[in-house]
Amino acid sequence: MGVPALFRWLSRKYPKIISPVIEDQPSNVDGEEVPVDTTKANPNGEEFDNLYLDMNGIVHPCSHPEDRPPPANEEEMMLAVFEYTNRVVNMVRPRKLLLIAVDGVAPRAKMNQQRSRRFRSAQEAKEKDDDKEEFLKMLKSKNGGVLKEDSAAAIQEKTWDSNVITPGTPFMDILAASLRYWCAYKVNTDPAWENMKVIISDATVPGEGEHKIMEFIRSQRSSPEHDPNTHHVIYGLDADLIMLGLATHEPHFRVLREDVFFQESKGRTCRICGQKGHIAEACKGEAKKKDGEFDEKDRALAKKPFIWLHVSILREYLEAELHVPHQPFRFDLERALDDWVFMCFFVGNDFLPHLPSLDIREDGIDTLIAIWRDNIPVMGGYVTKDGHVDLERAQFILDGLAKQEDAIFRRRRQTEERRDANAKRRKIEDQNRENSRNATSGSYDRNGRRKSPDYSPTPNSAGRGKALDPRVAPPELALFKPSRAPLTKEDKAITHDFVVNRGGVSQANQANKSAAAVLKNQLLGKKDGNSGAVVSTLETDVGDVANRPAAQDAVDGVETPASALGKRKAELMEDDETGNSTPATPESATKNADPDQLPPDDVRLWETGYADRYYENKFKVDPKDIAFRNEVARAYTEGLAWVLLYYFQGCPSWTWYYPYHYAPFAADFVELQKMDIKFEKGRIFKPFEQLMGVLPAASNHAIPEVFRSLMSDEDSDIVHFYPTEFPIDLNGKKFAWQGVALLPFIDEKLLLDAMATKYPLLSAEDAARNEMGRDVLIMSDQHPLYEEIAMNFYSKRQGSPKYKLNPKISGGLAGKVEKNDQYVPQSSLISPLNQGGMPDLPADHSISVHYEMPQSSHVHKSMLLRGVKPAPPTLNHEDIEATKRAAAQSGRSFGGA
Amino acid sequence: MDHFDIQPLARFVTGERASIRRPKEIASFSYDDAHGFHLDERSLRYYYPPTIGADLSKGAATSGALLPHHFLPAVWRHLKPSSFWRHAPGLCPPGFDSFQQLDDTADDHLDSLLKTIIDLESRTGKKCQADLVTWRGMMTKIMATPFDLFNGFEMNATRFQDTIFIEENHAHKLESRHAQHHQVSRAGTASQDLMSYWGYKFETLALIPATWAETSRDYIESREDLVVNNHAQYCSLVRTGIGKSRLVLGGEVDALWDAKPSRADDPINWVELKTAATPLSDRDVLKYERKLLKFWIQSFLLGVPRIIVGFRSKNGILQSLEELETSEIPRLVKQRGKGTWDGNTCIDFTASFLDCVQWYADGIEGLKSTIVGEGVWRIRKREKATVIEVLRIEAS
Ligand SMILES: [Mg+2]
């Protein structure tokens, strides 16, 4: 679940939850690189038992790294995945278990978001390709019709379609095979892997990666032999993994991620040729020069630091924050934490649009917690219990919010107006300054100090918050200064910037359009009204900018952490680039993003009657139809209940989804206690059904050929699911990528019926990819469990086909294993990378079996386990008192409703 | 009649260490809620920590019977609380009969232990070999002797084939309990009865009927309201060894920490539950340390690796929990405590005494013939005495 800006919000409000990862570097002895011995004690001063990889957070960034050219082929891609994974594993040094979870088929509720992202992504890829083509043409014409071959090669390669990172594609098959091979290889060759069990849950196993991990942790907790003091680390990109961490109720839990705020300007690459040292606007289209004999210097640069997010410390903060003095029932931290996670869902999740009055940048979570605290005495208990919502109590929370809604909208408007005024003033000042000193600013703040990432608490986050406004990209960011590009005046070589801007640009706007669009304009001799420059704000050298506090905020404000690697980043990148290129539609984006000339906001949340206008405009229903509003709110309530169960118990329904593009107002929730929410488990989509459900026609290469016509043939019953152009409703936001993609919802029956006609035509090979797969457990013959399993499956006296693991031998791992027919004992290990990137091993000293988590028929309880020993507290008295004070000074008696 | 000198203890301190065998469960049985005997594990319980702050008196707080005994009319004082109210239902205060207290005034001898051994022998077709069969409680008394000269005990022993069976002298047990009830509690302290209620209450608060995963939240959270019932018990029979003696001991175990291991040879993670007053003074600390001697021996004998101590306030509010590793307790006492007792001395004393018991029983040095018959022997230590007497009380 991605909640943009959540990470920033968390790290500001609870600064001590973050600490840097200490990473040993390989040493160099006589020119030989000596790898780090990870059997040695972890340099972070603590040992970890289990490492969970939310693998899409590795695969995505490896497919389009920001610090080096994208991999030339799938083999290179796999090698990049191995390298990155290896680095993460070496950092954590899990002593017991490594679980690699790749996203499998997701619940239907997630599909709408996936669909929206993939449709935008395809659009973006197309525009990138157009850009390149356009650029090549120009290069050619400038060079008298000749184009250097390597230049062409560098540029011409089609943008890799990251949409193939979806279950059911041949790419995911290769990925799964590669991961199985690589883990077996590591188990064979790396002593640190000898005592570790490796579980791979590839894309053929249904469920989102992080939720498969959650299910695993819950399953282990239900095993009586589970060690309650297991130290867990989860790697992933979503800040809300920390909420999943809370939801496990395992207190020794950390989230590991790249330091998104660490940035080196050289790290960024040009999006046209994929090389470093310049940005797209300064691209000369030259072949890459190697840095060092094998480009190893370049690689060394790539190492970005990692950080820990400590769930245990967040628990300490929340214990202070969520304790309401004199509450009429016993304080239960575990229950209070669940309520907190639930409150966070209102502010953003992947399955529901957030409520109009709640925005994380406006401290929406605090607003809700204040209401929650106010209502603790009247509610007489917690809002949630083990993943179930008490609807009567939820009604109290929504009533509390409803009372504040009008005021929130009005306040938002005032803030916006103030910001716009400030922005305008700053712009003028900047221009003046620019003119007077022909500025050459680097990555220095106003005091001239180079800035390092700043996680310190801000005394006045409201004040800082101003810069976070998503609608106003601060002028500093938007300004593209040629002086910052490595292009000198002497350099007469043609650059993208030169072509596009005719070399005479000193200023950029925040144009909401693509480079290609401007290029076209320029070629057609049209004069852009605003200025000659084209800047996709986010293509600007963000790395440089990211070191400046204001710009940092701005970057975050536009939901593009400069280096937010991976899935989220990938999706954000798609978003921002798409945002700059989304075709404007009458009701959506405007070509001119000048703050003065935003599209008319027909809803005007700050003026009375906004609800009428909202429902009329967005839902196209009669403003008098209050029953409809309540119906939307009920659907939304169902959604909240679904999400909560999804987090705490596992997917309650594979088919449920929220059937609207917009959220209701808090005031629309009435009589929730009368609702009786039940979910049907439903049928899990097959991979091809999900592919057809989320991919645009442009990505049809990832779908078996037999289905492709369904996306494009005019007489296909479902062709209307795949529009090539679709409106984006800005919904009060400024950039198209922040808006709502108005794609039609998939009608499951229609989709399945249409696909049914094609299934018989499917090749056997394709059909195999549509089947549900199983988790795989790999371990070394040095592990005590090896013999146990080998005896059971491969000795003369074979045991039962399903073998129940004995946690005393497996090192705590509970579950069942089954023989894996793909595995031949005592054979050799064959590398699936046929270009020789990784070797075969003549004798394979690993074993591979199918793994099945223990199934529990009981609900998972949000409780600590017996025997848990909490870590010594990190927060001091002052931290705790400050947190308590802040909590006590919120809510009803302090200006809340 | 002959006697075994407890002192000088030095001979156990300096002597060679007696070997010990890790206790291993060989069979078990259960008493149900009505104290019915069953050859199964139905009363096996699991541990899940109770809520700190719970009132251990709940369910007993309004009970007159749990007031110090001397508040009761003299005529009732000899009766156990439950029988008191049974005899005077009209006087029964509300909430009192919630405590389902086991009436153990009848002598059960070794019946359950023997039934279980017979069943084991018939199942395995093998004789259960042992030098000594008894309840864990008897061995605890013997083993604590070196550091508990104050208290006394009386046991009866008989020999059948090569095995000596020891049980408590029931009459003596009732007598000493009666005497205890006549002791006037110090002002401001709880009565014996109330304190034993707290112990049972603590168990009710800390136990669940199945593993945590299989127990509902509602059950776990309602434990404070449950009726305290000490009828149900799970008893483990273990084979163990101290010195040259092979022992079969039976005793109640409170709970499992995790689950019974799937391999029979793996040790079982039992949990023993205890309550103690939160020590406030040095004197309290010393008292607790002495208490740890009993905790340790009891758990040591059955191979219980973990003891959970619920510390309570003077008026029975659960204040904190401490998790003790049984094997660590002797070291703890030596290193962090006042060193009021020594675990190795207990073991070596017991090894020596048992061999001595064997010596009498086997009739080596001319006494073997005395016990070969059907006779009953008395093993006795009087209060404050420094010898354990072993005498034949019945010829057949
Ligand atoms: Mg006990």
PDB file of C-alpha atoms in Angstrom, chain A residues 221-225 330 332 335 385-386 788 806 808-809 856 858-867 869, chain B residues 47-49 51-54 211-218 220-221 224 257-259 261-263 266 323:
ATOM      1  CA  ARG A 221       2.934 -16.792  15.225  1.00  0.00           C
ATOM      2  CA  SER A 222       0.174 -19.340  15.383  1.00  0.00           C
ATOM      3  CA  SER A 223       2.753 -22.078  15.737  1.00  0.00           C
ATOM      4  CA  PRO A 224       3.342 -22.687  19.456  1.00  0.00           C
ATOM      5  CA  GLU A 225       7.040 -23.121  18.814  1.00  0.00           C
ATOM      6  CA  ARG A 330      -7.945  -0.927  30.435  1.00  0.00           C
ATOM      7  CA  ASP A 332      -4.198  -2.173  25.649  1.00  0.00           C
ATOM      8  CA  ARG A 335      -5.463  -2.769  20.390  1.00  0.00           C
ATOM      9  CA  LYS A 385     -10.572  -5.827  17.169  1.00  0.00           C
ATOM     10  CA  ASP A 386      -8.340  -8.305  15.415  1.00  0.00           C
ATOM     11  CA  GLU A 788      15.378 -34.834   7.833  1.00  0.00           C
ATOM     12  CA  ASN A 806       9.662 -30.157  13.365  1.00  0.00           C
ATOM     13  CA  LYS A 808      13.117 -27.992  16.826  1.00  0.00           C
ATOM     14  CA  ILE A 809      15.055 -29.147  13.784  1.00  0.00           C
ATOM     15  CA  SER A 856      -4.968 -21.776  11.292  1.00  0.00           C
ATOM     16  CA  HIS A 858      -8.691 -19.212  14.091  1.00  0.00           C
ATOM     17  CA  VAL A 859      -8.517 -15.475  13.756  1.00  0.00           C
ATOM     18  CA  HIS A 860      -5.115 -14.009  14.371  1.00  0.00           C
ATOM     19  CA  LYS A 861      -5.194 -12.017  17.562  1.00  0.00           C
ATOM     20  CA  SER A 862      -3.544  -8.647  17.922  1.00  0.00           C
ATOM     21  CA  MET A 863      -1.614  -9.603  21.010  1.00  0.00           C
ATOM     22  CA  LEU A 864       1.925  -9.986  22.121  1.00  0.00           C
ATOM     23  CA  LEU A 865       3.020 -13.570  22.516  1.00  0.00           C
ATOM     24  CA  ARG A 866       4.001 -15.021  25.843  1.00  0.00           C
ATOM     25  CA  GLY A 867       7.682 -14.767  26.540  1.00  0.00           C
ATOM     26  CA  LYS A 869      11.081  -9.538  25.850  1.00  0.00           C
TER      27      LYS A 869
ATOM     28  CA  TYR B  47       0.486 -20.641  29.529  1.00  0.00           C
ATOM     29  CA  TYR B  48      -0.473 -17.173  28.445  1.00  0.00           C
ATOM     30  CA  PRO B  49       0.481 -14.299  30.750  1.00  0.00           C
ATOM     31  CA  THR B  51      -2.937  -9.021  32.914  1.00  0.00           C
ATOM     32  CA  ILE B  52      -0.841  -7.076  35.341  1.00  0.00           C
ATOM     33  CA  GLY B  53      -3.054  -5.263  37.808  1.00  0.00           C
ATOM     34  CA  ALA B  54      -5.514  -8.128  38.124  1.00  0.00           C
ATOM     35  CA  THR B 211      -2.428 -23.172  22.432  1.00  0.00           C
ATOM     36  CA  TRP B 212      -2.611 -19.401  22.179  1.00  0.00           C
ATOM     37  CA  ALA B 213      -3.493 -19.601  18.499  1.00  0.00           C
ATOM     38  CA  GLU B 214      -6.386 -21.955  19.206  1.00  0.00           C
ATOM     39  CA  THR B 215      -7.759 -20.036  22.151  1.00  0.00           C
ATOM     40  CA  SER B 216     -10.201 -17.220  21.552  1.00  0.00           C
ATOM     41  CA  ARG B 217      -9.505 -13.679  22.610  1.00  0.00           C
ATOM     42  CA  ASP B 218     -12.746 -13.772  24.561  1.00  0.00           C
ATOM     43  CA  ILE B 220      -8.153 -15.029  27.297  1.00  0.00           C
ATOM     44  CA  GLU B 221      -9.744 -11.757  28.299  1.00  0.00           C
ATOM     45  CA  GLU B 224     -10.359 -12.738  35.433  1.00  0.00           C
ATOM     46  CA  TRP B 257       5.011 -23.207  27.279  1.00  0.00           C
ATOM     47  CA  ASP B 258       4.618 -24.201  23.638  1.00  0.00           C
ATOM     48  CA  ALA B 259       3.468 -27.683  22.687  1.00  0.00           C
ATOM     49  CA  PRO B 261       7.390 -32.052  21.164  1.00  0.00           C
ATOM     50  CA  SER B 262       6.797 -34.353  18.251  1.00  0.00           C
ATOM     51  CA  ARG B 263       9.841 -36.447  19.088  1.00  0.00           C
ATOM     52  CA  ASP B 266      12.831 -34.067  23.258  1.00  0.00           C
ATOM     53  CA  GLU B 323      10.222 -15.652  34.271  1.00  0.00           C
TER      54      GLU B 323
END
